[in-house]
Short mmCIF file of C-alpha atoms in Angstrom, two decimals:
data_model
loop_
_atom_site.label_atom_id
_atom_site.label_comp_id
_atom_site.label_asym_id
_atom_site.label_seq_id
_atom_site.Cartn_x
_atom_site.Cartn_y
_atom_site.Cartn_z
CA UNK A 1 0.00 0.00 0.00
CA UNK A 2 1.12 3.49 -1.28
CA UNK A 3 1.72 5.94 2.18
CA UNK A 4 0.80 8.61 -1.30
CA UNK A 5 -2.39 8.37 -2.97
CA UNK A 6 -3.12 9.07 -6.52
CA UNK A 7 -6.22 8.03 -8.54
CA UNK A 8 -5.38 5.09 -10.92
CA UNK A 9 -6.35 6.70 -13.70
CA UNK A 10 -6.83 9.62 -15.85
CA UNK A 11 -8.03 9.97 -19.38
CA UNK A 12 -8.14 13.26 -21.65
CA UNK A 13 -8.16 14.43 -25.40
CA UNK A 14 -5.83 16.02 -27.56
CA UNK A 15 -5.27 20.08 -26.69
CA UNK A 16 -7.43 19.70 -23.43
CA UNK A 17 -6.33 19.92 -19.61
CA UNK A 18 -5.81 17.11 -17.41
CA UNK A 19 -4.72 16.96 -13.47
CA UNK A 20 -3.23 14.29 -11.01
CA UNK A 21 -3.88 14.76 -7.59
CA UNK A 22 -0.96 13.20 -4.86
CA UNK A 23 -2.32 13.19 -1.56
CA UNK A 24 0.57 12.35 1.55
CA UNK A 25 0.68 13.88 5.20
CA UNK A 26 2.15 15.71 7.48
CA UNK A 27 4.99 13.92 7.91
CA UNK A 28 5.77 13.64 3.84
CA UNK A 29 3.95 16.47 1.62
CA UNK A 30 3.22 18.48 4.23
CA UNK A 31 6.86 18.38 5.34
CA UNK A 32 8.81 18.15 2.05
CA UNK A 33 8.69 18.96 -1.80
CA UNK A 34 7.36 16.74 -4.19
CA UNK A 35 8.84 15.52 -7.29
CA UNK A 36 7.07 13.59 -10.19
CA UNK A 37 7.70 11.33 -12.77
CA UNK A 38 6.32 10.12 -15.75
CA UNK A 39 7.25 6.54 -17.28
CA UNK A 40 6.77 5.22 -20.59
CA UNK A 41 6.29 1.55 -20.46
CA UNK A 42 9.74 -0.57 -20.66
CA UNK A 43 11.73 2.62 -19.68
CA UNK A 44 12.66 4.04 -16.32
CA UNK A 45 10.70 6.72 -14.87
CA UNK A 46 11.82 10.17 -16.01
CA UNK A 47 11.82 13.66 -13.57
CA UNK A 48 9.16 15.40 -14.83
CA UNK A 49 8.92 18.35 -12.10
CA UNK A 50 11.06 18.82 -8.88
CA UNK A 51 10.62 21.03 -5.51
CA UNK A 52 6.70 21.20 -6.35
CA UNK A 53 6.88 23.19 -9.56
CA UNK A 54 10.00 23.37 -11.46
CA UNK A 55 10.36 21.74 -14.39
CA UNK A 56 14.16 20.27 -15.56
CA UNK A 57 15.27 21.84 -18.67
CA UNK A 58 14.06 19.81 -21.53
CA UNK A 59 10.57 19.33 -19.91
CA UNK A 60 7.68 21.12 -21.96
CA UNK A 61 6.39 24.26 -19.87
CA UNK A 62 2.55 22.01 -20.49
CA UNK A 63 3.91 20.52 -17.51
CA UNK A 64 3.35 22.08 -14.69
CA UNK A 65 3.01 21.32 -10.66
CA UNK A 66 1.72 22.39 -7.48
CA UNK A 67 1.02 21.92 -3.54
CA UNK A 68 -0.74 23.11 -0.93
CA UNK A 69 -0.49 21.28 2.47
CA UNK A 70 -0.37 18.07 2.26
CA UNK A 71 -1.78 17.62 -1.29
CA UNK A 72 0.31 17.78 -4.49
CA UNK A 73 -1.14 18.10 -8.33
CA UNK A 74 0.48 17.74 -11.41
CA UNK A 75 -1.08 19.32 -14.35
CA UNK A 76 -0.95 18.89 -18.10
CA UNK A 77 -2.17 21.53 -20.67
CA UNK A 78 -2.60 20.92 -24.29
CA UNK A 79 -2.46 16.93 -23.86
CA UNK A 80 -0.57 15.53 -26.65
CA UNK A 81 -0.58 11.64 -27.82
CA UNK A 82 3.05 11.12 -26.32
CA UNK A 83 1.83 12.12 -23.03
CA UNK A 84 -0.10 8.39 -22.62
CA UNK A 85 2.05 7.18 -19.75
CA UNK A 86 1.97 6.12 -16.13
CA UNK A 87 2.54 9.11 -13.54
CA UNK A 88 4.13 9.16 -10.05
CA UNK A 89 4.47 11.40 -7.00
CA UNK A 90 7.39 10.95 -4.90
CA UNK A 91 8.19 12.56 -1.47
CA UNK A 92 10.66 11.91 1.47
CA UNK A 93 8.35 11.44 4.79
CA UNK A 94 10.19 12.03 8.14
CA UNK A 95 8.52 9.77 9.81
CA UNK A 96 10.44 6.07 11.29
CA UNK A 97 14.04 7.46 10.41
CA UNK A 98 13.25 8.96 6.87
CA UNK A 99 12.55 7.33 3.64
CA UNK A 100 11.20 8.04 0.58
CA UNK A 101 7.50 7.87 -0.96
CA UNK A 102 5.87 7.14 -3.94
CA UNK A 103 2.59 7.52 -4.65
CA UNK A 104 0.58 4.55 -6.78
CA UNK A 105 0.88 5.57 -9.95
CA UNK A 106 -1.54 7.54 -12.57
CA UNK A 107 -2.27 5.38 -15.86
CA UNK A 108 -3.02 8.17 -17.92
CA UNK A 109 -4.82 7.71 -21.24
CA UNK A 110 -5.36 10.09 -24.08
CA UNK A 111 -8.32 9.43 -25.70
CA UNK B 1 26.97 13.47 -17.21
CA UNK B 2 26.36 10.99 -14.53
CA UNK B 3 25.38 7.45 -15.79
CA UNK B 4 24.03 5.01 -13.74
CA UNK B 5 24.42 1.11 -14.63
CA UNK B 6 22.50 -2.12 -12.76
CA UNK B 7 24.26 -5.65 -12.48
CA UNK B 8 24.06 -8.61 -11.06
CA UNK B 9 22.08 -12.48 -11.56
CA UNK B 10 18.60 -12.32 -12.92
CA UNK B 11 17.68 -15.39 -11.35
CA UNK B 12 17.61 -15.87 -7.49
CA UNK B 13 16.49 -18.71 -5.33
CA UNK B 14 13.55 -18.09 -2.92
CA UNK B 15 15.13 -17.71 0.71
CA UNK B 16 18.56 -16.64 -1.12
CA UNK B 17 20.22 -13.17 -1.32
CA UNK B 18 19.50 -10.61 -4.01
CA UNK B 19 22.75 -9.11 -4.57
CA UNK B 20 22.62 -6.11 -7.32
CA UNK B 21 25.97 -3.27 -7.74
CA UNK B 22 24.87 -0.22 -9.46
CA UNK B 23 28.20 1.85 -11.26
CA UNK B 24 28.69 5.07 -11.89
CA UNK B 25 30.14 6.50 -14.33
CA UNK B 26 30.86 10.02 -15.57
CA UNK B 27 31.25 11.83 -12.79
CA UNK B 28 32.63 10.34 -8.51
CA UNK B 29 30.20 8.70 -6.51
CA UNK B 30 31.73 11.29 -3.72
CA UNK B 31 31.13 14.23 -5.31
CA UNK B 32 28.26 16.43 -4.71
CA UNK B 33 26.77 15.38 -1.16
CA UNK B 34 24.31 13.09 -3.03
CA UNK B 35 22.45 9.93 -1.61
CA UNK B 36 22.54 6.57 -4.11
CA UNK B 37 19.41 5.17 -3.78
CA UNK B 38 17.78 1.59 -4.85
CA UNK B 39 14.07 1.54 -6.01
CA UNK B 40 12.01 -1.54 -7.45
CA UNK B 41 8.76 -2.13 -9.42
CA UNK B 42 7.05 -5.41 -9.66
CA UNK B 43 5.31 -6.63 -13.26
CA UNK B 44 2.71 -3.77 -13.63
CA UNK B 45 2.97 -2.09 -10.36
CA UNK B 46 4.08 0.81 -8.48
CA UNK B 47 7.81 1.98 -7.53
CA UNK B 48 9.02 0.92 -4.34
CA UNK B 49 11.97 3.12 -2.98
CA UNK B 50 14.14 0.52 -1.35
CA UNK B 51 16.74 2.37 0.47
CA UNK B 52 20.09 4.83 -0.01
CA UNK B 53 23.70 5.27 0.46
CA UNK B 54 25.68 8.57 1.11
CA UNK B 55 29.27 8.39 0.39
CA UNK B 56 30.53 7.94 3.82
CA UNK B 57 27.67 4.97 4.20
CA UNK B 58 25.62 6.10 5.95
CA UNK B 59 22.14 4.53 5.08
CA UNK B 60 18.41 5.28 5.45
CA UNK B 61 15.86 2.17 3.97
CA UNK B 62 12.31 1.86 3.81
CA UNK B 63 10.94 0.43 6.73
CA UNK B 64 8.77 -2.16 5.21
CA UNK B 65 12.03 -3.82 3.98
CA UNK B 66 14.60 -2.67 6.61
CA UNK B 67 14.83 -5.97 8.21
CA UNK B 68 16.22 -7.34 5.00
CA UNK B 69 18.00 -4.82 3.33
CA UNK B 70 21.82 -3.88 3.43
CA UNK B 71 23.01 -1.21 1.27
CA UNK B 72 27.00 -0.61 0.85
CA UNK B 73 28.87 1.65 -1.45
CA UNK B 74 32.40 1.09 -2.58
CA UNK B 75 33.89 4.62 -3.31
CA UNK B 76 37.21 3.44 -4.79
CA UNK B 77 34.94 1.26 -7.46
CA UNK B 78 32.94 4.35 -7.58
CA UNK B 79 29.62 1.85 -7.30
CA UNK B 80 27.07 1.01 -4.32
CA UNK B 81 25.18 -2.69 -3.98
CA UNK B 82 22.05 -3.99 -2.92
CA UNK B 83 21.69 -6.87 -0.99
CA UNK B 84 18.14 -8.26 -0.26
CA UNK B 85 18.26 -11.28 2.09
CA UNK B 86 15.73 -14.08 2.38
CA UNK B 87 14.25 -13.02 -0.91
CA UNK B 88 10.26 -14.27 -1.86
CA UNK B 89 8.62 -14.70 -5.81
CA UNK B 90 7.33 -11.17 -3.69
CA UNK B 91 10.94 -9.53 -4.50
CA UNK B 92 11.14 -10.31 -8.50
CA UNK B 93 10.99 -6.98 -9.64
CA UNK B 94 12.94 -4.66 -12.02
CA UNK B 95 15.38 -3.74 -9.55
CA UNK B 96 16.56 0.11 -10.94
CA UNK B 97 19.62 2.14 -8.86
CA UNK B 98 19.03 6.24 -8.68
CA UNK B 99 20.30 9.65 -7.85
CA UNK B 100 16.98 11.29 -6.86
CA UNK B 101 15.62 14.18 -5.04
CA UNK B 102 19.08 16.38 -6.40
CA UNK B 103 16.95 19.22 -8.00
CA UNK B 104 16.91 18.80 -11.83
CA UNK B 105 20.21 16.65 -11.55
CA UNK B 106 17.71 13.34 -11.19
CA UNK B 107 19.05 10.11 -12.84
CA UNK B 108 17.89 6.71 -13.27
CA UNK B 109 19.90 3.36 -14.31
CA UNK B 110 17.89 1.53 -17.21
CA UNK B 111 16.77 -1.43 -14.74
CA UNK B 112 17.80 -4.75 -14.37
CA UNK B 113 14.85 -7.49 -13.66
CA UNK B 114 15.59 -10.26 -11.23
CA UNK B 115 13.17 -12.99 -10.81
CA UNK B 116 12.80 -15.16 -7.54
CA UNK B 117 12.14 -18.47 -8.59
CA UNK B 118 13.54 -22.28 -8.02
#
């Protein structure tokens, strides 16, 4: 069981706007950034958005990410066909030591 | 550019040892103040952050696994290892070794899949 929770899936068209939602606690979101990934089936996951909201060079600005307590979203504008792919918050939780959390996973399916 | 690269068997025995090294190349496994970390993802499931390594060795791991879990680094091989004891058909996994939560400097290894079966 994930200690984040994200809804299985998602499903948009082309050009429209799509969210994940990433929902920790106090002792992970709503004590430390998030970071999210997206992976492309066979291939490792890839850093998508870091420290909440910033996006590594290379990453389309469509991307974009947010949080407010202990709730994180990522959002996608203008959904494009190469954006079908499964989606993942991550956050370190201070909790038992430390250690770091990942949320379920977001199939997400362009329609 | 840091590169990351997963070894070791793809085939374990149940009740064995997992034993995976991860090397880096392209830049020292010292440099930086970065934590090496070990994550895993069953067939069509989630990832599961296994644990990390700081230079000096100091470790942190993931609770549900700590029990089992020893993770080492070897700075003058610039590479860190895995080592999951008393390993289950619940371990077989694509095993993948990571620099993560750096900022933008993220990286992944490709993944190496072991499989727990006799």
């Amino acid at each position: 069981q994930s200690v984040l929770t994200q809804p299985p899936s998602a499903s948009g068209t082309p050009g429209q706007r799509v969210t994940i939602s990433c929902s920790g606690g106090s002792s992970s979101i709503g004590s430390n950034t998030v970071n999210w990934y997206q992976q492309l089936p066979g291939t490792a996951p890839k850093l998508l958005i870091y420290s909440n909201n910033e996006r590594p060079s290379g990453v389309p600005d469509r991307f974009s990410g947010s949080k407010s307590g202990t709730s994180a979203s990522l959002a996608i504008s203008g959904l494009q066909s190469e954006d079908e792919a499964d989606y993942y918050c991550a956050a370190w939780d201070v909790s038992l030591n430390g250690y770091v959390v990942f949320g379920g996973g977001t199939k997400l399916t362009v329609l | 550019q840091v590169q990351l690269q997963e070894s070791g068997p793809g085939l374990v025995k149940p009740s064995q040892t997992l034993s995976l090294t991860c090397i880096v190349s392209g830049g020292s496994i010292t440099s930086g103040s970065y934590y090496w970390s070990w994550i895993r993802q069953p067939a069509g499931k989630g990832l599961e952050w296994i644990g990390r390594v700081y230079a000096s060795g100091s470790t942190n791991y993931n609770p549900s696994l700590k029990s089992r879990v020893t993770i080492s680094v070897d700075t003058s091989k610039n590479q860190f290892s895995l080592k999951l004891s008393s390993v289950t058909a619940a371990d077989t996994a694509v095993y993948y070794c990571a620099r993560i939560f750096v900022g933008p400097r993220d990286c992944w290894g490709q993944g190496t899949l072991v499989t727990v079966s006799s």
